[in-house]
PDB file of C-alpha atoms in Angstrom:
ATOM      1  CA  CYS A  28     -61.857 -40.863   8.514  1.00  0.00           C
ATOM      2  CA  LEU A  29     -61.016 -37.677   6.364  1.00  0.00           C
ATOM      3  CA  ALA A  30     -57.047 -38.048   8.294  1.00  0.00           C
ATOM      4  CA  ILE A  31     -56.966 -41.473   7.606  1.00  0.00           C
ATOM      5  CA  MET A  32     -57.802 -40.667   3.482  1.00  0.00           C
ATOM      6  CA  GLY A  33     -55.009 -37.953   3.758  1.00  0.00           C
ATOM      7  CA  GLN A  34     -57.629 -35.568   2.947  1.00  0.00           C
ATOM      8  CA  SER A  35     -57.881 -31.730   4.312  1.00  0.00           C
ATOM      9  CA  SER A  36     -61.647 -31.391   6.209  1.00  0.00           C
ATOM     10  CA  SER A  37     -61.834 -28.963   2.944  1.00  0.00           C
ATOM     11  CA  MET A  38     -63.170 -30.895   0.989  1.00  0.00           C
ATOM     12  CA  PHE A  39     -65.247 -32.663   3.587  1.00  0.00           C
ATOM     13  CA  TRP A  40     -67.337 -29.505   3.668  1.00  0.00           C
ATOM     14  CA  SER A  41     -67.443 -28.796   0.431  1.00  0.00           C
ATOM     15  CA  CYS A  42     -68.592 -32.089  -0.882  1.00  0.00           C
ATOM     16  CA  GLY A  43     -71.900 -31.841   1.238  1.00  0.00           C
ATOM     17  CA  PHE A  44     -71.953 -28.649  -0.400  1.00  0.00           C
ATOM     18  CA  HIS A  45     -72.348 -29.641  -3.331  1.00  0.00           C
ATOM     19  CA  PHE A  46     -74.171 -32.560  -2.339  1.00  0.00           C
ATOM     20  CA  PHE A  47     -76.797 -30.668  -0.458  1.00  0.00           C
ATOM     21  CA  ALA A  48     -77.149 -28.176  -2.767  1.00  0.00           C
ATOM     22  CA  GLY A  49     -78.163 -30.959  -5.588  1.00  0.00           C
ATOM     23  CA  ALA A  50     -80.498 -31.746  -2.934  1.00  0.00           C
ATOM     24  CA  ALA A  51     -81.775 -28.484  -2.570  1.00  0.00           C
ATOM     25  CA  LEU A  52     -82.097 -28.051  -6.655  1.00  0.00           C
ATOM     26  CA  LEU A  53     -83.886 -31.066  -6.894  1.00  0.00           C
ATOM     27  CA  THR A  54     -86.295 -29.805  -5.048  1.00  0.00           C
ATOM     28  CA  LEU A  55     -86.065 -26.312  -6.069  1.00  0.00           C
ATOM     29  CA  HIS A  56     -87.419 -27.833  -9.305  1.00  0.00           C
ATOM     30  CA  ARG A  57     -89.744 -30.746  -8.096  1.00  0.00           C
ATOM     31  CA  ALA A  58     -92.178 -27.781  -6.409  1.00  0.00           C
ATOM     32  CA  GLU A  59     -94.921 -28.052  -7.320  1.00  0.00           C
ATOM     33  CA  ARG A  60     -95.124 -24.680  -7.317  1.00  0.00           C
ATOM     34  CA  ARG A  61     -95.626 -23.916 -11.347  1.00  0.00           C
ATOM     35  CA  ASP A  62     -94.370 -20.300 -10.582  1.00  0.00           C
ATOM     36  CA  PHE A  63     -90.554 -20.245 -11.982  1.00  0.00           C
ATOM     37  CA  THR A  64     -89.986 -16.558 -11.959  1.00  0.00           C
ATOM     38  CA  LEU A  65     -88.283 -15.627  -8.990  1.00  0.00           C
ATOM     39  CA  VAL A  66     -85.971 -18.161  -9.157  1.00  0.00           C
ATOM     40  CA  ARG A  67     -85.172 -17.224 -12.741  1.00  0.00           C
ATOM     41  CA  VAL A  68     -84.483 -14.135 -11.685  1.00  0.00           C
ATOM     42  CA  LEU A  69     -81.988 -14.897  -8.646  1.00  0.00           C
ATOM     43  CA  CYS A  70     -80.050 -18.225 -11.429  1.00  0.00           C
ATOM     44  CA  ALA A  71     -80.020 -14.593 -13.981  1.00  0.00           C
ATOM     45  CA  LEU A  72     -78.629 -12.321 -10.799  1.00  0.00           C
ATOM     46  CA  VAL A  73     -76.166 -15.442  -9.488  1.00  0.00           C
ATOM     47  CA  LEU A  74     -74.682 -15.402 -13.489  1.00  0.00           C
ATOM     48  CA  THR A  75     -74.292 -12.168 -14.083  1.00  0.00           C
ATOM     49  CA  ALA A  76     -72.583 -11.580 -10.060  1.00  0.00           C
ATOM     50  CA  THR A  77     -70.077 -13.892 -11.540  1.00  0.00           C
ATOM     51  CA  MET A  78     -69.802 -12.723 -14.960  1.00  0.00           C
ATOM     52  CA  THR A  79     -69.340  -8.937 -14.820  1.00  0.00           C
ATOM     53  CA  LEU A  80     -67.687  -9.442 -10.984  1.00  0.00           C
ATOM     54  CA  GLY A  81     -65.203 -11.948 -12.768  1.00  0.00           C
ATOM     55  CA  LEU A  82     -65.429 -14.562  -9.422  1.00  0.00           C
ATOM     56  CA  GLN A  83     -63.317 -17.439  -9.900  1.00  0.00           C
ATOM     57  CA  ASP A  84     -63.421 -19.299  -6.564  1.00  0.00           C
ATOM     58  CA  ALA A  85     -64.509 -22.369  -6.209  1.00  0.00           C
ATOM     59  CA  THR A  86     -67.285 -21.581  -3.854  1.00  0.00           C
ATOM     60  CA  SER A  87     -68.871 -19.043  -6.792  1.00  0.00           C
ATOM     61  CA  LEU A  88     -68.524 -21.218  -9.319  1.00  0.00           C
ATOM     62  CA  SER A  89     -69.897 -23.128  -8.061  1.00  0.00           C
ATOM     63  CA  PHE A  90     -72.821 -21.073  -7.116  1.00  0.00           C
ATOM     64  CA  ALA A  91     -72.932 -20.402 -11.268  1.00  0.00           C
ATOM     65  CA  MET A  92     -73.297 -23.681 -11.851  1.00  0.00           C
ATOM     66  CA  MET A  93     -75.835 -23.994  -9.803  1.00  0.00           C
ATOM     67  CA  ALA A  94     -77.821 -20.811 -10.773  1.00  0.00           C
ATOM     68  CA  PHE A  95     -77.796 -22.317 -14.167  1.00  0.00           C
ATOM     69  CA  LEU A  96     -78.657 -25.631 -14.095  1.00  0.00           C
ATOM     70  CA  LEU A  97     -82.001 -24.510 -11.726  1.00  0.00           C
ATOM     71  CA  LEU A  98     -82.290 -21.642 -14.729  1.00  0.00           C
ATOM     72  CA  ILE A  99     -81.933 -24.232 -17.484  1.00  0.00           C
ATOM     73  CA  SER A 100     -83.917 -26.570 -15.595  1.00  0.00           C
ATOM     74  CA  THR A 101     -86.900 -24.335 -14.984  1.00  0.00           C
ATOM     75  CA  ILE A 102     -87.325 -24.358 -18.835  1.00  0.00           C
ATOM     76  CA  GLU A 103     -89.362 -27.265 -18.292  1.00  0.00           C
ATOM     77  CA  HIS A 104     -92.264 -25.977 -17.708  1.00  0.00           C
ATOM     78  CA  THR A 105     -92.280 -23.437 -20.295  1.00  0.00           C
ATOM     79  CA  PRO A 106     -93.573 -23.526 -23.729  1.00  0.00           C
ATOM     80  CA  ALA A 107     -89.863 -24.389 -24.789  1.00  0.00           C
ATOM     81  CA  GLY A 108     -90.358 -27.757 -22.370  1.00  0.00           C
ATOM     82  CA  ALA A 109     -93.335 -28.681 -24.837  1.00  0.00           C
ATOM     83  CA  LEU A 110     -89.995 -28.474 -27.550  1.00  0.00           C
ATOM     84  CA  ALA A 111     -87.888 -30.162 -25.458  1.00  0.00           C
ATOM     85  CA  LYS A 112     -89.361 -33.191 -25.065  1.00  0.00           C
ATOM     86  CA  SER A 113     -90.094 -33.210 -29.049  1.00  0.00           C
ATOM     87  CA  VAL A 114     -86.477 -33.834 -28.635  1.00  0.00           C
ATOM     88  CA  ARG A 115     -86.208 -36.699 -25.578  1.00  0.00           C
ATOM     89  CA  TRP A 116     -84.751 -39.168 -28.483  1.00  0.00           C
ATOM     90  CA  ILE A 117     -81.619 -36.965 -28.563  1.00  0.00           C
ATOM     91  CA  GLY A 118     -81.375 -37.545 -24.501  1.00  0.00           C
ATOM     92  CA  ASP A 119     -82.067 -41.316 -24.646  1.00  0.00           C
ATOM     93  CA  ASN A 120     -79.593 -41.999 -26.663  1.00  0.00           C
ATOM     94  CA  THR A 121     -76.620 -40.198 -25.737  1.00  0.00           C
ATOM     95  CA  TYR A 122     -76.335 -43.207 -23.142  1.00  0.00           C
ATOM     96  CA  GLY A 123     -75.967 -44.993 -26.671  1.00  0.00           C
ATOM     97  CA  THR A 124     -74.036 -43.228 -28.056  1.00  0.00           C
ATOM     98  CA  TYR A 125     -71.090 -42.482 -25.537  1.00  0.00           C
ATOM     99  CA  LEU A 126     -71.896 -46.245 -25.581  1.00  0.00           C
ATOM    100  CA  TRP A 127     -70.814 -47.082 -29.330  1.00  0.00           C
ATOM    101  CA  HIS A 128     -68.912 -44.448 -30.470  1.00  0.00           C
ATOM    102  CA  VAL A 129     -65.525 -46.593 -29.932  1.00  0.00           C
ATOM    103  CA  PRO A 130     -66.072 -49.939 -31.373  1.00  0.00           C
ATOM    104  CA  VAL A 131     -67.555 -48.464 -34.083  1.00  0.00           C
ATOM    105  CA  GLN A 132     -64.037 -46.377 -34.826  1.00  0.00           C
ATOM    106  CA  ILE A 133     -62.195 -48.655 -33.868  1.00  0.00           C
ATOM    107  CA  ALA A 134     -64.284 -51.364 -36.621  1.00  0.00           C
ATOM    108  CA  CYS A 135     -64.454 -48.911 -39.419  1.00  0.00           C
ATOM    109  CA  LEU A 136     -60.569 -48.384 -39.094  1.00  0.00           C
ATOM    110  CA  ILE A 137     -59.641 -51.922 -39.125  1.00  0.00           C
ATOM    111  CA  GLY A 138     -62.129 -53.063 -41.665  1.00  0.00           C
ATOM    112  CA  PHE A 139     -60.368 -49.997 -44.056  1.00  0.00           C
ATOM    113  CA  ALA A 140     -57.230 -51.691 -42.914  1.00  0.00           C
ATOM    114  CA  PHE A 141     -58.505 -54.778 -44.190  1.00  0.00           C
ATOM    115  CA  PHE A 142     -60.206 -52.721 -47.278  1.00  0.00           C
ATOM    116  CA  GLY A 143     -57.272 -50.830 -48.261  1.00  0.00           C
ATOM    117  CA  VAL A 144     -59.469 -47.803 -47.935  1.00  0.00           C
ATOM    118  CA  SER A 145     -57.120 -44.341 -47.949  1.00  0.00           C
ATOM    119  CA  ARG A 146     -55.823 -42.666 -44.637  1.00  0.00           C
ATOM    120  CA  ALA A 147     -57.855 -39.555 -45.559  1.00  0.00           C
ATOM    121  CA  VAL A 148     -60.991 -40.565 -45.827  1.00  0.00           C
ATOM    122  CA  PRO A 149     -61.806 -40.834 -42.653  1.00  0.00           C
ATOM    123  CA  ASP A 150     -60.338 -37.518 -42.301  1.00  0.00           C
ATOM    124  CA  SER A 151     -63.394 -36.071 -44.239  1.00  0.00           C
ATOM    125  CA  PRO A 152     -66.139 -34.305 -43.776  1.00  0.00           C
ATOM    126  CA  LEU A 153     -68.556 -36.494 -45.577  1.00  0.00           C
ATOM    127  CA  PHE A 154     -66.920 -39.310 -43.106  1.00  0.00           C
ATOM    128  CA  LEU A 155     -67.800 -37.505 -40.452  1.00  0.00           C
ATOM    129  CA  ALA A 156     -71.288 -37.126 -40.825  1.00  0.00           C
ATOM    130  CA  ALA A 157     -71.651 -40.302 -41.825  1.00  0.00           C
ATOM    131  CA  TYR A 158     -70.311 -41.796 -38.726  1.00  0.00           C
ATOM    132  CA  LEU A 159     -72.172 -39.512 -36.930  1.00  0.00           C
ATOM    133  CA  VAL A 160     -75.580 -40.967 -38.192  1.00  0.00           C
ATOM    134  CA  GLY A 161     -74.220 -44.364 -37.786  1.00  0.00           C
ATOM    135  CA  VAL A 162     -73.636 -44.450 -34.214  1.00  0.00           C
ATOM    136  CA  SER A 163     -76.907 -42.393 -33.886  1.00  0.00           C
ATOM    137  CA  ALA A 164     -78.729 -44.980 -35.501  1.00  0.00           C
ATOM    138  CA  ILE A 165     -77.167 -47.855 -33.267  1.00  0.00           C
ATOM    139  CA  ALA A 166     -77.346 -45.934 -30.118  1.00  0.00           C
ATOM    140  CA  ARG A 167     -80.860 -46.101 -31.009  1.00  0.00           C
ATOM    141  CA  VAL A 168     -81.757 -49.443 -31.587  1.00  0.00           C
ATOM    142  CA  SER A 169     -79.112 -50.672 -28.687  1.00  0.00           C
ATOM    143  CA  PHE A 170     -81.763 -48.033 -26.758  1.00  0.00           C
ATOM    144  CA  LEU A 171     -84.916 -49.622 -28.162  1.00  0.00           C
ATOM    145  CA  TYR A 172     -84.500 -53.419 -27.827  1.00  0.00           C
ATOM    146  CA  PHE A 173     -81.476 -52.795 -24.786  1.00  0.00           C
ATOM    147  CA  GLU A 174     -81.530 -50.585 -22.476  1.00  0.00           C
ATOM    148  CA  ARG A 175     -85.789 -49.743 -22.644  1.00  0.00           C
ATOM    149  CA  PRO A 176     -86.671 -53.130 -22.303  1.00  0.00           C
ATOM    150  CA  ALA A 177     -83.927 -53.446 -19.119  1.00  0.00           C
ATOM    151  CA  GLN A 178     -84.970 -50.232 -17.282  1.00  0.00           C
ATOM    152  CA  ALA A 179     -88.176 -51.151 -17.745  1.00  0.00           C
ATOM    153  CA  VAL A 180     -86.842 -54.895 -15.629  1.00  0.00           C
ATOM    154  CA  ILE A 181     -84.898 -52.856 -13.422  1.00  0.00           C
ATOM    155  CA  ARG A 182     -87.585 -50.508 -12.316  1.00  0.00           C
ATOM    156  CA  GLY A 183     -89.875 -54.154 -12.023  1.00  0.00           C
ATOM    157  CA  LEU A 184     -87.833 -55.584  -9.201  1.00  0.00           C
ATOM    158  CA  GLY A 185     -88.738 -52.292  -7.299  1.00  0.00           C
ATOM    159  CA  ASP A 186     -92.612 -52.731  -8.161  1.00  0.00           C
ATOM    160  CA  THR A 187     -92.749 -55.893  -5.624  1.00  0.00           C
ATOM    161  CA  GLY A 188     -94.239 -56.509  -2.252  1.00  0.00           C
ATOM    162  CA  ARG A 189     -95.869 -52.810  -3.380  1.00  0.00           C
ATOM    163  CA  THR A 190     -99.315 -52.799  -2.376  1.00  0.00           C
TER     164      THR A 190
END
């Protein structure tokens, strides 16, 4: 199959490594044991070794990336995790922000051209702040009234037939 696709076997092993490493990270993250001290120490050692030794090959960077992700994910199980839950709305808005930022930008530019607004306006920091607030507000409304209900419907479809 790889020969037909014109890819080397090293790409196959790299893909497999990243898939199973991700599965291992998820398993560690979901572990019932809530003391992540050893995991945090190991992650810190991997990150420190990668940075101090200047390891920049793909395998070292993959291990460093996974260690960083696992280290960050263990924060959820600390008092800082409670703070993270209080700003969860930021994460909820990310997809909507991604989807809406270009259409809002295009609408602004078309509106500016239609009403003859100076091109200096979009270059101002005040416009940037207003744009970010506007896109965030649209993303929030989109999340609350479209994305969340859609998620509920999709999850409900998976519940059919369960007892």
